[in-house]
Coordinates of C-alpha atoms in Angstrom, one line a residue:
M1 CA -3.3 1.7 25.0
A2 CA -1.7 4.8 23.5
A3 CA -3.2 8.0 22.2
F4 CA -1.7 11.1 20.7
S5 CA -3.1 14.4 19.4
T6 CA -1.6 17.5 18.1
T7 CA -2.6 20.7 16.2
R8 CA -0.1 22.3 13.8
R9 CA -0.5 25.7 12.1
V10 CA 0.8 25.4 8.6
R11 CA 1.4 27.8 5.8
H12 CA -0.7 25.9 3.3
T13 CA -4.4 25.8 2.6
A14 CA -6.7 23.4 4.3
S15 CA -7.6 21.9 0.9
E16 CA -3.9 21.4 0.0
M17 CA -3.3 19.6 3.3
F18 CA -6.4 17.5 2.9
D19 CA -5.2 16.4 -0.6
L20 CA -1.8 15.6 0.8
V21 CA -3.1 13.3 3.5
A22 CA -5.7 11.8 1.1
D23 CA -2.9 10.8 -1.3
M24 CA -2.2 7.6 0.6
E25 CA -0.3 5.9 -2.3
R26 CA 2.6 8.3 -1.7
Y27 CA 3.0 7.6 2.0
P28 CA 6.0 5.3 1.6
Q29 CA 7.9 8.3 0.2
F30 CA 7.7 10.3 3.5
V31 CA 5.6 8.8 6.3
P32 CA 7.7 7.4 9.2
L33 CA 7.7 3.6 9.3
C34 CA 5.5 3.3 6.2
Q35 CA 7.1 0.7 3.9
A36 CA 4.2 0.1 1.6
M37 CA 0.6 1.3 1.0
K38 CA -1.9 -0.6 -1.3
V39 CA -5.3 0.7 -2.0
R40 CA -7.7 -2.2 -2.3
Q41 CA -11.0 -0.4 -3.0
R42 CA -12.4 3.1 -3.6
I43 CA -16.1 3.8 -3.2
A44 CA -17.7 7.2 -4.1
E45 CA -20.4 8.1 -1.6
P46 CA -22.9 11.0 -1.8
E47 CA -21.9 14.6 -1.1
G48 CA -18.3 14.1 -2.2
V49 CA -17.4 11.5 0.4
E50 CA -15.0 8.8 -0.7
I51 CA -14.4 5.5 1.2
V52 CA -11.0 3.9 0.7
V53 CA -9.9 0.5 1.9
A54 CA -6.2 0.2 2.1
D55 CA -3.4 -2.0 3.4
M56 CA -0.4 -0.3 5.1
T57 CA 2.8 -2.1 5.9
V58 CA 5.0 -0.6 8.6
A59 CA 8.5 -1.7 9.2
Y60 CA 11.1 -1.2 11.8
K61 CA 14.4 -3.1 11.6
M62 CA 13.5 -6.8 11.1
L63 CA 9.8 -6.3 12.1
H64 CA 7.1 -5.9 9.4
E65 CA 3.4 -5.6 10.2
S66 CA 0.5 -5.0 7.8
F67 CA -2.9 -3.7 8.6
T68 CA -6.1 -2.9 6.8
S69 CA -8.1 0.3 7.3
R70 CA -11.2 1.9 6.1
V71 CA -10.6 5.6 5.3
T72 CA -13.4 8.1 5.0
L73 CA -12.3 11.1 2.9
D74 CA -14.9 13.9 3.7
R75 CA -13.7 16.7 1.4
A76 CA -16.8 19.0 2.1
N77 CA -16.0 19.1 5.8
L78 CA -12.2 18.7 5.4
R79 CA -12.0 15.6 7.6
I80 CA -10.4 12.2 7.2
L81 CA -11.3 9.3 9.5
V82 CA -9.3 6.1 9.5
E83 CA -10.9 3.1 11.1
Y84 CA -9.0 -0.1 11.7
L85 CA -10.3 -3.3 10.0
R86 CA -7.7 -6.0 10.6
G87 CA -4.0 -6.6 11.5
P88 CA -1.9 -6.4 14.7
F89 CA -4.0 -4.0 16.6
R90 CA -6.9 -4.6 19.0
R91 CA -8.2 -1.2 18.0
M92 CA -6.9 1.8 16.1
E93 CA -8.6 5.1 15.2
N94 CA -7.0 8.0 13.5
R95 CA -8.6 11.4 12.6
W96 CA -7.4 14.4 10.7
E97 CA -9.2 17.8 10.6
F98 CA -8.2 20.8 8.5
H99 CA -9.3 24.2 9.6
P100 CA -8.8 27.2 7.2
L101 CA -7.2 30.3 8.6
G102 CA -7.2 33.0 6.0
A103 CA -6.3 32.5 2.3
H104 CA -3.0 30.5 2.8
N105 CA -2.9 29.0 6.2
C106 CA -4.7 26.3 8.2
D107 CA -4.6 24.4 11.4
V108 CA -4.1 20.6 11.0
K109 CA -5.5 18.5 13.8
F110 CA -4.2 15.0 14.1
F111 CA -5.4 12.3 16.6
I112 CA -4.6 8.7 16.9
D113 CA -5.7 6.1 19.5
Y114 CA -4.4 2.5 19.3
E115 CA -3.8 -0.7 21.2
F116 CA -1.8 -3.7 20.0
R117 CA -3.6 -7.1 20.0
S118 CA -0.5 -8.8 21.5
R119 CA 1.1 -7.5 24.7
A120 CA 4.5 -8.7 23.5
L121 CA 4.2 -6.8 20.2
G122 CA 3.0 -3.8 22.2
L123 CA 6.1 -3.9 24.4
L124 CA 8.3 -4.4 21.4
M125 CA 6.8 -1.8 19.0
G126 CA 4.9 0.6 21.4
A127 CA 7.7 3.1 21.9
V128 CA 8.7 3.0 18.2
F129 CA 5.1 3.6 17.1
D130 CA 4.6 6.3 19.7
A131 CA 7.7 8.2 18.5
A132 CA 6.6 7.7 14.8
F133 CA 3.1 9.0 15.4
R134 CA 4.4 12.0 17.2
R135 CA 6.4 12.8 13.9
F136 CA 3.5 12.2 11.5
A137 CA 2.1 15.8 11.4
E138 CA 5.6 17.2 11.0
A139 CA 6.2 14.7 8.1
F140 CA 3.1 15.9 6.3
E141 CA 4.1 19.5 6.8
R142 CA 7.5 18.9 5.3
R143 CA 5.9 17.0 2.5
A144 CA 3.5 20.0 1.8
D145 CA 6.5 22.3 1.7
A146 CA 8.2 20.0 -0.9
V147 CA 5.0 19.6 -3.0
Y148 CA 3.5 23.1 -2.8
G149 CA 6.6 25.1 -2.1
K150 CA 7.6 26.6 1.2
A151 CA 5.2 29.5 2.0
S152 CA 6.7 32.8 3.1
G153 CA 5.7 35.0 6.0

């Protein structure tokens, strides 16, 4: 079992950061270990909530694993919940929260809790995944600077 959480204060709006994390198709361009992302289904729910079912392929050296998740994009509350459906994990949950701080800043809260189905895979990939998840929030912040421009002051 592994869990990680962090809060980062960034110089971008909560809405911009939400949009960046919600744009899953672009993950292979900048997310650590993400080799491919395929959206299978999008469902519009009431109150601006969107449900996305997606397959993510992660790769490290010769090892490639794919898993399917159900992603709830809650724009009104600036929250994203990722729930594991199938793949190499016994369980996995990931949450993002975006808290506005003034006109151009926000706090980004990132949480992930996971456990590999196979003890052998956990031993092989655990340290790599742990290191990658610890770099996720930073990767999204760098991506925001590239997409929206590096904010000053």
